[in-house]
mmCIF file of C-alpha atoms and ligand atoms in Angstrom:
data_model
loop_
_atom_site.group_PDB
_atom_site.id
_atom_site.type_symbol
_atom_site.label_atom_id
_atom_site.label_comp_id
_atom_site.label_asym_id
_atom_site.label_seq_id
_atom_site.Cartn_x
_atom_site.Cartn_y
_atom_site.Cartn_z
ATOM 1 C CA MET A 1 124.240 118.674 135.554
ATOM 2 C CA ILE A 2 121.668 121.480 136.045
ATOM 3 C CA ARG A 3 118.355 120.462 134.501
ATOM 4 C CA VAL A 4 116.282 122.914 132.470
ATOM 5 C CA GLN A 5 112.925 123.980 133.948
ATOM 6 C CA HIS A 6 110.365 123.860 131.145
ATOM 7 C CA VAL A 7 106.939 125.463 131.358
ATOM 8 C CA ILE A 8 104.361 124.393 128.784
ATOM 9 C CA ILE A 9 101.348 126.677 128.481
ATOM 10 C CA GLY A 10 98.705 124.432 126.911
ATOM 11 C CA ALA A 11 100.145 121.003 127.764
ATOM 12 C CA SER A 12 96.686 119.425 127.382
ATOM 13 C CA GLY A 13 96.655 120.082 123.627
ATOM 14 C CA GLN A 14 97.965 117.975 120.773
ATOM 15 C CA VAL A 15 101.396 119.642 120.524
ATOM 16 C CA GLY A 16 101.706 120.573 124.206
ATOM 17 C CA GLY A 17 100.873 117.036 125.304
ATOM 18 C CA TYR A 18 103.441 115.494 122.999
ATOM 19 C CA LEU A 19 106.004 118.030 124.175
ATOM 20 C CA GLN A 20 105.233 117.334 127.825
ATOM 21 C CA ARG A 21 105.581 113.561 127.441
ATOM 22 C CA THR A 22 108.742 113.803 125.314
ATOM 23 C CA LEU A 23 110.587 116.220 127.591
ATOM 24 C CA ALA A 24 109.580 114.229 130.666
ATOM 25 C CA ARG A 25 110.868 111.047 129.009
ATOM 26 C CA LEU A 26 114.174 112.816 128.343
ATOM 27 C CA GLY A 27 114.426 113.497 132.074
ATOM 28 C CA GLU A 28 113.709 117.234 131.856
ATOM 29 C CA ASP A 29 111.785 119.119 134.559
ATOM 30 C CA VAL A 30 108.411 120.060 133.088
ATOM 31 C CA ARG A 31 105.488 122.068 134.463
ATOM 32 C CA GLY A 32 102.429 122.216 132.252
ATOM 33 C CA THR A 33 99.017 123.868 132.182
ATOM 34 C CA TYR A 34 95.558 122.986 130.928
ATOM 35 C CA TYR A 35 92.497 125.124 130.405
ATOM 36 C CA ARG A 36 89.330 123.057 129.752
ATOM 37 C CA HIS A 37 90.753 119.516 129.512
ATOM 38 C CA PRO A 38 92.047 118.634 132.999
ATOM 39 C CA GLU A 39 94.930 116.241 133.496
ATOM 40 C CA PRO A 40 96.206 115.270 136.929
ATOM 41 C CA SER A 41 99.810 116.380 136.396
ATOM 42 C CA LEU A 42 98.852 119.796 134.981
ATOM 43 C CA THR A 43 97.873 123.140 136.578
ATOM 44 C CA GLN A 44 94.771 124.961 135.428
ATOM 45 C CA LEU A 45 95.446 128.332 133.807
ATOM 46 C CA ASP A 46 93.363 130.674 131.677
ATOM 47 C CA ILE A 47 95.813 132.796 129.712
ATOM 48 C CA THR A 48 93.132 135.403 129.001
ATOM 49 C CA GLU A 49 93.202 136.311 132.732
ATOM 50 C CA PRO A 50 96.369 138.380 133.357
ATOM 51 C CA LYS A 51 96.199 137.937 137.129
ATOM 52 C CA GLU A 52 96.101 134.152 136.772
ATOM 53 C CA VAL A 53 99.125 134.327 134.494
ATOM 54 C CA GLN A 54 101.038 136.493 137.005
ATOM 55 C CA ASP A 55 100.157 134.228 139.922
ATOM 56 C CA PHE A 56 101.147 131.123 137.971
ATOM 57 C CA PHE A 57 104.581 132.505 137.088
ATOM 58 C CA ASN A 58 105.103 133.991 140.562
ATOM 59 C CA ALA A 59 104.569 130.553 142.059
ATOM 60 C CA LEU A 60 107.376 129.015 139.983
ATOM 61 C CA LYS A 61 110.830 128.870 141.549
ATOM 62 C CA ARG A 62 112.626 128.805 138.211
ATOM 63 C CA VAL A 63 111.640 129.464 134.608
ATOM 64 C CA ASP A 64 114.059 128.515 131.826
ATOM 65 C CA VAL A 65 112.048 127.685 128.698
ATOM 66 C CA VAL A 66 108.413 128.720 128.251
ATOM 67 C CA TRP A 67 106.646 126.889 125.439
ATOM 68 C CA ILE A 68 103.390 128.471 124.199
ATOM 69 C CA PRO A 69 101.330 126.072 122.079
ATOM 70 C CA ALA A 70 98.158 127.414 123.770
ATOM 71 C CA ALA A 71 95.843 128.949 121.195
ATOM 72 C CA MET A 72 92.350 129.094 119.797
ATOM 73 C CA ALA A 73 93.368 126.748 117.001
ATOM 74 C CA ASN A 74 89.991 126.105 115.370
ATOM 75 C CA VAL A 75 90.210 128.135 112.168
ATOM 76 C CA ASP A 76 86.440 128.348 111.600
ATOM 77 C CA GLN A 77 85.691 129.320 115.202
ATOM 78 C CA CYS A 78 88.209 132.147 114.881
ATOM 79 C CA GLN A 79 86.417 133.366 111.766
ATOM 80 C CA GLN A 80 83.077 133.329 113.586
ATOM 81 C CA ASP A 81 84.310 134.986 116.795
ATOM 82 C CA VAL A 82 86.964 137.489 115.829
ATOM 83 C CA ASP A 83 87.215 139.055 119.305
ATOM 84 C CA ALA A 84 87.745 135.689 121.006
ATOM 85 C CA SER A 85 90.379 134.815 118.416
ATOM 86 C CA HIS A 86 92.204 138.114 119.015
ATOM 87 C CA LEU A 87 92.080 137.598 122.768
ATOM 88 C CA HIS A 88 93.343 133.978 122.618
ATOM 89 C CA ASN A 89 95.745 134.257 119.712
ATOM 90 C CA VAL A 90 97.215 137.746 120.131
ATOM 91 C CA GLU A 91 96.570 139.488 123.478
ATOM 92 C CA ALA A 92 96.837 136.489 125.812
ATOM 93 C CA PRO A 93 99.943 134.819 124.314
ATOM 94 C CA GLY A 94 101.557 138.273 124.081
ATOM 95 C CA TYR A 95 101.010 138.770 127.803
ATOM 96 C CA VAL A 96 102.245 135.266 128.643
ATOM 97 C CA ALA A 97 105.374 135.833 126.552
ATOM 98 C CA GLN A 98 106.085 139.191 128.260
ATOM 99 C CA THR A 99 105.599 137.662 131.694
ATOM 100 C CA ALA A 100 107.826 134.707 130.808
ATOM 101 C CA MET A 101 110.536 137.016 129.498
ATOM 102 C CA LYS A 102 110.440 139.117 132.678
ATOM 103 C CA ARG A 103 111.027 135.903 134.655
ATOM 104 C CA GLY A 104 114.063 135.216 132.480
ATOM 105 C CA GLY A 105 112.427 132.443 130.453
ATOM 106 C CA ARG A 106 113.254 131.678 126.830
ATOM 107 C CA VAL A 107 110.016 132.048 124.842
ATOM 108 C CA VAL A 108 109.015 129.423 122.263
ATOM 109 C CA PHE A 109 105.814 130.245 120.427
ATOM 110 C CA PHE A 110 103.847 128.084 117.964
ATOM 111 C CA SER A 111 102.529 129.911 114.924
ATOM 112 C CA THR A 112 101.172 128.402 111.708
ATOM 113 C CA ASP A 113 101.548 127.934 107.947
ATOM 114 C CA TYR A 114 98.204 129.795 107.659
ATOM 115 C CA VAL A 115 100.125 133.086 107.718
ATOM 116 C CA PHE A 116 100.517 132.344 103.970
ATOM 117 C CA ASP A 117 97.768 132.620 101.363
ATOM 118 C CA GLY A 118 98.490 129.324 99.604
ATOM 119 C CA HIS A 119 98.821 130.808 96.139
ATOM 120 C CA ASN A 120 102.307 129.464 95.449
ATOM 121 C CA GLY A 121 103.583 127.196 98.222
ATOM 122 C CA PRO A 122 105.615 125.645 99.624
ATOM 123 C CA TYR A 123 106.868 128.636 101.573
ATOM 124 C CA GLY A 124 110.223 129.364 103.199
ATOM 125 C CA GLU A 125 110.871 131.452 106.307
ATOM 126 C CA GLU A 126 111.695 134.578 104.260
ATOM 127 C CA ASP A 127 108.601 134.515 102.036
ATOM 128 C CA PRO A 128 106.149 137.391 102.602
ATOM 129 C CA THR A 129 103.102 136.502 104.680
ATOM 130 C CA HIS A 130 99.564 137.155 103.470
ATOM 131 C CA PRO A 131 96.912 135.423 105.563
ATOM 132 C CA ILE A 132 93.453 134.901 104.065
ATOM 133 C CA GLN A 133 91.443 134.244 107.225
ATOM 134 C CA VAL A 134 91.132 135.684 110.762
ATOM 135 C CA TYR A 135 93.161 132.883 112.399
ATOM 136 C CA GLY A 136 96.150 133.511 110.091
ATOM 137 C CA GLN A 137 95.831 137.294 110.473
ATOM 138 C CA HIS A 138 95.987 137.003 114.244
ATOM 139 C CA LYS A 139 98.944 134.621 114.134
ATOM 140 C CA GLU A 140 100.726 137.071 111.834
ATOM 141 C CA GLU A 141 99.965 139.891 114.299
ATOM 142 C CA ILE A 142 101.386 138.018 117.305
ATOM 143 C CA GLU A 143 104.445 136.963 115.289
ATOM 144 C CA GLN A 144 105.138 140.636 114.506
ATOM 145 C CA TYR A 145 104.592 141.614 118.140
ATOM 146 C CA LEU A 146 106.988 138.937 119.399
ATOM 147 C CA ARG A 147 109.655 139.769 116.840
ATOM 148 C CA LYS A 148 109.574 143.408 117.937
ATOM 149 C CA GLU A 149 109.141 142.999 121.702
ATOM 150 C CA ILE A 150 110.944 139.714 122.330
ATOM 151 C CA PRO A 151 113.486 139.347 119.519
ATOM 152 C CA HIS A 152 115.094 136.319 121.189
ATOM 153 C CA ALA A 153 111.854 134.346 120.970
ATOM 154 C CA LEU A 154 111.768 131.223 118.831
ATOM 155 C CA ILE A 155 108.674 131.248 116.606
ATOM 156 C CA ILE A 156 107.879 127.853 115.130
ATOM 157 C CA ARG A 157 105.560 127.433 112.166
ATOM 158 C CA PRO A 158 104.291 123.862 111.696
ATOM 159 C CA ALA A 159 101.615 122.664 109.239
ATOM 160 C CA TRP A 160 98.803 120.049 109.501
ATOM 161 C CA ILE A 161 100.049 118.402 112.688
ATOM 162 C CA TYR A 162 99.230 114.740 113.310
ATOM 163 C CA SER A 163 100.308 112.066 115.761
ATOM 164 C CA ARG A 164 99.631 108.555 117.020
ATOM 165 C CA ASP A 165 97.508 109.896 119.888
ATOM 166 C CA GLU A 166 94.067 108.488 120.471
ATOM 167 C CA ASN A 167 92.619 111.974 120.777
ATOM 168 C CA PRO A 168 89.866 113.584 118.695
ATOM 169 C CA ARG A 169 92.140 116.583 118.087
ATOM 170 C CA ASN A 170 94.421 114.283 116.070
ATOM 171 C CA PHE A 171 93.506 114.004 112.370
ATOM 172 C CA VAL A 172 94.720 110.376 112.069
ATOM 173 C CA TYR A 173 92.524 109.338 114.983
ATOM 174 C CA ARG A 174 89.474 111.132 113.555
ATOM 175 C CA VAL A 175 89.898 109.384 110.190
ATOM 176 C CA LEU A 176 90.326 105.968 111.826
ATOM 177 C CA GLU A 177 87.242 106.450 114.001
ATOM 178 C CA GLN A 178 85.174 106.959 110.818
ATOM 179 C CA LEU A 179 86.759 104.058 108.942
ATOM 180 C CA LYS A 180 86.303 101.658 111.856
ATOM 181 C CA GLU A 181 82.575 102.183 111.474
ATOM 182 C CA ASN A 182 82.792 101.738 107.717
ATOM 183 C CA LYS A 183 81.732 105.343 107.228
ATOM 184 C CA PRO A 184 82.957 107.194 104.119
ATOM 185 C CA VAL A 185 85.431 110.004 104.700
ATOM 186 C CA LYS A 186 85.350 113.114 102.504
ATOM 187 C CA ALA A 187 88.853 114.453 101.846
ATOM 188 C CA VAL A 188 89.829 117.449 99.737
ATOM 189 C CA ILE A 189 91.909 117.079 96.619
ATOM 190 C CA ASP A 190 92.677 120.787 96.213
ATOM 191 C CA GLN A 191 94.539 121.533 99.456
ATOM 192 C CA TRP A 192 98.274 120.791 99.385
ATOM 193 C CA ASN A 193 100.394 120.908 102.504
ATOM 194 C CA THR A 194 103.328 119.352 104.324
ATOM 195 C CA PRO A 195 101.762 117.209 107.097
ATOM 196 C CA THR A 196 103.871 117.434 110.245
ATOM 197 C CA PRO A 197 104.273 114.554 112.708
ATOM 198 C CA SER A 198 104.206 115.704 116.354
ATOM 199 C CA GLU A 199 107.148 113.418 117.068
ATOM 200 C CA GLY A 200 109.455 115.171 114.564
ATOM 201 C CA LEU A 201 108.055 118.605 115.414
ATOM 202 C CA VAL A 202 108.895 118.234 119.086
ATOM 203 C CA LYS A 203 112.312 116.721 118.374
ATOM 204 C CA MET A 204 113.287 119.585 116.032
ATOM 205 C CA ALA A 205 111.805 122.239 118.305
ATOM 206 C CA TRP A 206 113.818 121.044 121.313
ATOM 207 C CA GLN A 207 116.935 120.867 119.134
ATOM 208 C CA ALA A 208 116.344 124.472 117.985
ATOM 209 C CA VAL A 209 116.004 125.624 121.615
ATOM 210 C CA GLN A 210 119.241 123.884 122.560
ATOM 211 C CA ASP A 211 120.939 125.478 119.522
ATOM 212 C CA GLY A 212 119.775 128.932 120.673
ATOM 213 C CA PHE A 213 117.770 129.516 117.467
ATOM 214 C CA GLU A 214 115.999 132.909 117.415
ATOM 215 C CA GLY A 215 113.250 134.133 115.092
ATOM 216 C CA ILE A 216 111.051 132.220 112.682
ATOM 217 C CA LEU A 217 111.633 128.545 111.950
ATOM 218 C CA HIS A 218 109.548 126.303 109.705
ATOM 219 C CA ILE A 219 109.283 122.776 111.083
ATOM 220 C CA ALA A 220 107.239 120.575 108.772
ATOM 221 C CA GLY A 221 107.065 117.055 107.400
ATOM 222 C CA PRO A 222 109.219 116.097 104.394
ATOM 223 C CA GLU A 223 106.405 115.450 101.895
ATOM 224 C CA ARG A 224 103.843 117.681 100.205
ATOM 225 C CA LEU A 225 100.481 115.954 99.902
ATOM 226 C CA THR A 226 96.827 116.727 99.418
ATOM 227 C CA ARG A 227 94.458 116.014 102.291
ATOM 228 C CA TYR A 228 93.017 113.281 100.066
ATOM 229 C CA ASP A 229 96.460 111.615 99.588
ATOM 230 C CA LEU A 230 97.071 111.821 103.306
ATOM 231 C CA THR A 231 93.718 110.255 104.166
ATOM 232 C CA CYS A 232 94.209 107.426 101.645
ATOM 233 C CA ARG A 233 97.634 106.669 103.148
ATOM 234 C CA ILE A 234 96.125 106.465 106.619
ATOM 235 C CA ALA A 235 93.416 104.095 105.362
ATOM 236 C CA LYS A 236 95.955 101.861 103.565
ATOM 237 C CA ALA A 237 98.377 101.774 106.484
ATOM 238 C CA PHE A 238 95.669 100.621 108.885
ATOM 239 C CA GLY A 239 94.167 98.104 106.454
ATOM 240 C CA TYR A 240 90.960 99.932 105.558
ATOM 241 C CA ASP A 241 89.249 100.080 102.199
ATOM 242 C CA VAL A 242 90.595 103.138 100.342
ATOM 243 C CA SER A 243 87.390 103.380 98.333
ATOM 244 C CA LEU A 244 85.778 104.751 101.516
ATOM 245 C CA ILE A 245 87.797 107.942 100.961
ATOM 246 C CA GLU A 246 85.774 110.296 98.815
ATOM 247 C CA PRO A 247 87.663 113.016 96.894
ATOM 248 C CA VAL A 248 85.962 116.431 97.141
ATOM 249 C CA ASN A 249 86.815 120.097 96.663
ATOM 250 C CA THR A 250 87.296 122.511 99.567
ATOM 251 C CA ALA A 251 84.444 124.697 98.313
ATOM 252 C CA SER A 252 81.987 121.812 98.801
ATOM 253 C CA PHE A 253 82.333 122.122 102.614
ATOM 254 C CA HIS A 254 81.163 125.785 102.641
ATOM 255 C CA LEU A 255 83.482 126.512 105.576
ATOM 256 C CA PRO A 256 83.415 129.924 107.284
ATOM 257 C CA ALA A 257 87.195 130.442 106.868
ATOM 258 C CA SER A 258 89.162 130.238 103.605
ATOM 259 C CA ARG A 259 91.985 127.705 103.463
ATOM 260 C CA PRO A 260 95.359 128.085 101.742
ATOM 261 C CA LEU A 261 95.214 125.641 98.810
ATOM 262 C CA ASN A 262 98.665 125.474 97.268
ATOM 263 C CA GLY A 263 100.426 125.575 100.645
ATOM 264 C CA GLY A 264 103.119 123.803 102.628
ATOM 265 C CA LEU A 265 106.346 124.772 104.359
ATOM 266 C CA ILE A 266 110.040 124.267 103.694
ATOM 267 C CA THR A 267 112.972 125.407 105.802
ATOM 268 C CA GLN A 268 116.180 127.060 104.718
ATOM 269 C CA TYR A 269 117.894 125.727 107.851
ATOM 270 C CA ALA A 270 119.313 122.293 107.009
ATOM 271 C CA PRO A 271 119.540 120.925 110.595
ATOM 272 C CA TYR A 272 115.760 121.220 110.924
ATOM 273 C CA LYS A 273 114.762 119.420 107.738
ATOM 274 C CA MET A 274 112.772 116.423 108.814
ATOM 275 C CA GLU A 275 113.404 112.921 107.490
ATOM 276 C CA SER A 276 111.083 109.967 107.839
ATOM 277 C CA GLY A 277 112.687 107.197 109.895
ATOM 278 C CA ARG A 278 115.413 109.471 111.276
ATOM 279 C CA ASP A 279 113.240 112.129 112.958
ATOM 280 C CA PHE A 280 109.970 110.280 113.329
ATOM 281 C CA THR A 281 108.432 106.857 112.958
ATOM 282 C CA PRO A 282 106.000 106.985 110.038
ATOM 283 C CA VAL A 283 102.410 106.604 111.228
ATOM 284 C CA PHE A 284 101.235 105.754 107.710
HETATM 285 N N1 NAP B 1 97.006 121.350 114.765
HETATM 286 C C1 NAP B 1 97.548 121.775 113.643
HETATM 287 O O1 NAP B 1 97.442 121.144 112.586
HETATM 288 C C2 NAP B 1 98.355 123.060 113.644
HETATM 289 C C3 NAP B 1 98.964 123.466 112.457
HETATM 290 C C4 NAP B 1 99.738 124.629 112.450
HETATM 291 C C5 NAP B 1 99.904 125.353 113.631
HETATM 292 N N2 NAP B 1 99.289 124.930 114.772
HETATM 293 C C6 NAP B 1 99.494 125.727 115.996
HETATM 294 O O2 NAP B 1 100.195 124.908 116.931
HETATM 295 C C7 NAP B 1 99.773 125.214 118.260
HETATM 296 C C8 NAP B 1 99.300 123.955 118.966
HETATM 297 O O3 NAP B 1 98.218 123.388 118.225
HETATM 298 P P1 NAP B 1 97.429 122.130 118.772
HETATM 299 O O4 NAP B 1 96.970 121.371 117.587
HETATM 300 O O5 NAP B 1 98.222 121.446 119.832
HETATM 301 O O6 NAP B 1 96.166 122.860 119.444
HETATM 302 P P2 NAP B 1 95.118 122.222 120.485
HETATM 303 O O7 NAP B 1 95.234 120.750 120.514
HETATM 304 O O8 NAP B 1 93.807 122.853 120.189
HETATM 305 O O9 NAP B 1 95.652 122.767 121.901
HETATM 306 C C9 NAP B 1 95.441 124.094 122.307
HETATM 307 C C10 NAP B 1 95.903 124.243 123.742
HETATM 308 O O10 NAP B 1 95.624 125.585 124.149
HETATM 309 C C11 NAP B 1 94.983 125.537 125.422
HETATM 310 N N3 NAP B 1 94.158 126.734 125.593
HETATM 311 C C12 NAP B 1 93.133 127.160 124.802
HETATM 312 N N4 NAP B 1 92.593 128.271 125.312
HETATM 313 C C13 NAP B 1 93.283 128.555 126.466
HETATM 314 C C14 NAP B 1 93.180 129.561 127.465
HETATM 315 N N5 NAP B 1 92.250 130.528 127.418
HETATM 316 N N6 NAP B 1 94.052 129.519 128.500
HETATM 317 C C15 NAP B 1 94.996 128.558 128.569
HETATM 318 N N7 NAP B 1 95.144 127.581 127.669
HETATM 319 C C16 NAP B 1 94.291 127.572 126.624
HETATM 320 C C17 NAP B 1 94.165 124.247 125.386
HETATM 321 O O11 NAP B 1 93.797 123.847 126.687
HETATM 322 P P3 NAP B 1 92.534 122.839 126.951
HETATM 323 O O12 NAP B 1 92.590 121.800 125.854
HETATM 324 O O13 NAP B 1 92.815 122.267 128.307
HETATM 325 O O14 NAP B 1 91.296 123.675 126.914
HETATM 326 C C18 NAP B 1 95.182 123.315 124.733
HETATM 327 O O15 NAP B 1 96.097 122.860 125.700
HETATM 328 C C19 NAP B 1 98.686 126.283 118.105
HETATM 329 O O16 NAP B 1 99.269 127.541 118.272
HETATM 330 C C20 NAP B 1 98.204 126.130 116.686
HETATM 331 O O17 NAP B 1 97.721 127.351 116.211
HETATM 332 C C21 NAP B 1 98.524 123.812 114.807
#
């Protein structure tokens, strides 16, 4: 059997790392990159440097599937540095995707639920986008670019990703670190979303690639919850005192970027509807 050669641009991140470990466990050939968080098995690559991107791809013997979870994913940082966000979230992934396509690779890009305004979620793949912050605007722009220039690309939109990883980029871990020290955790009661486990996300994404899915696909968890509900569940599941979770409104944080409030994602494609227990092991 000929094995698929996967390339993961941003394998040091939350999604990329989970993808890397899962595909490797399945016996697939995987090459991954990091940017600022080195890992021994990964190659350093800055996607904002076109020559580095060219050299990286030129050095690969084969390129079958190119996963692009690499991004400037901090919503508030994007709001505060619009040029950096455009470079990382539009220009650089666009160039990576073009280069990957020229090498014959199938492009899989990770977008976001933040392309929606959160006025009347949950949203399906066909609903009109209307981002309310820079991060979402740039993700919408790269989605449109990819759909026009690389129509065979798979564009995955997840929402509020979490995992079992002991990594500060993982929401569950951040909550537990606070609770362990008996510190109260503020959690918003006015943001609704469909929290997405990395395990199910990666499973569905790989299935969609194998099925030859093209275009936009929503891959999200099966339940719609507030951030407060989610945080209480984490506390309960790990045996912490739920009274440490303090319900607050989004406005009380005075964040630079607006958040979709009544959000969340659903998919019209039945094979990619996630079920607890079947597609992932519940963390909480
Ligand atoms: N997390 C969520 O809740 C969520 C929700 C919806 C959509 N998404 C989208 O899903 C994707 C993955 O998110 P994530 O949570 O895994 O993000 P993450 O943990 O922040 O990972 C981002 C990755 O991008 C890499 N990267 C950043 N700048 C780079 C550059 N200049 N050159 C090369 N690589 C660079 C990082 O490398 P280093 O770490 O080595 O610097 C890291 O591997 C993103 O597109 C994000 O927008 C995330």
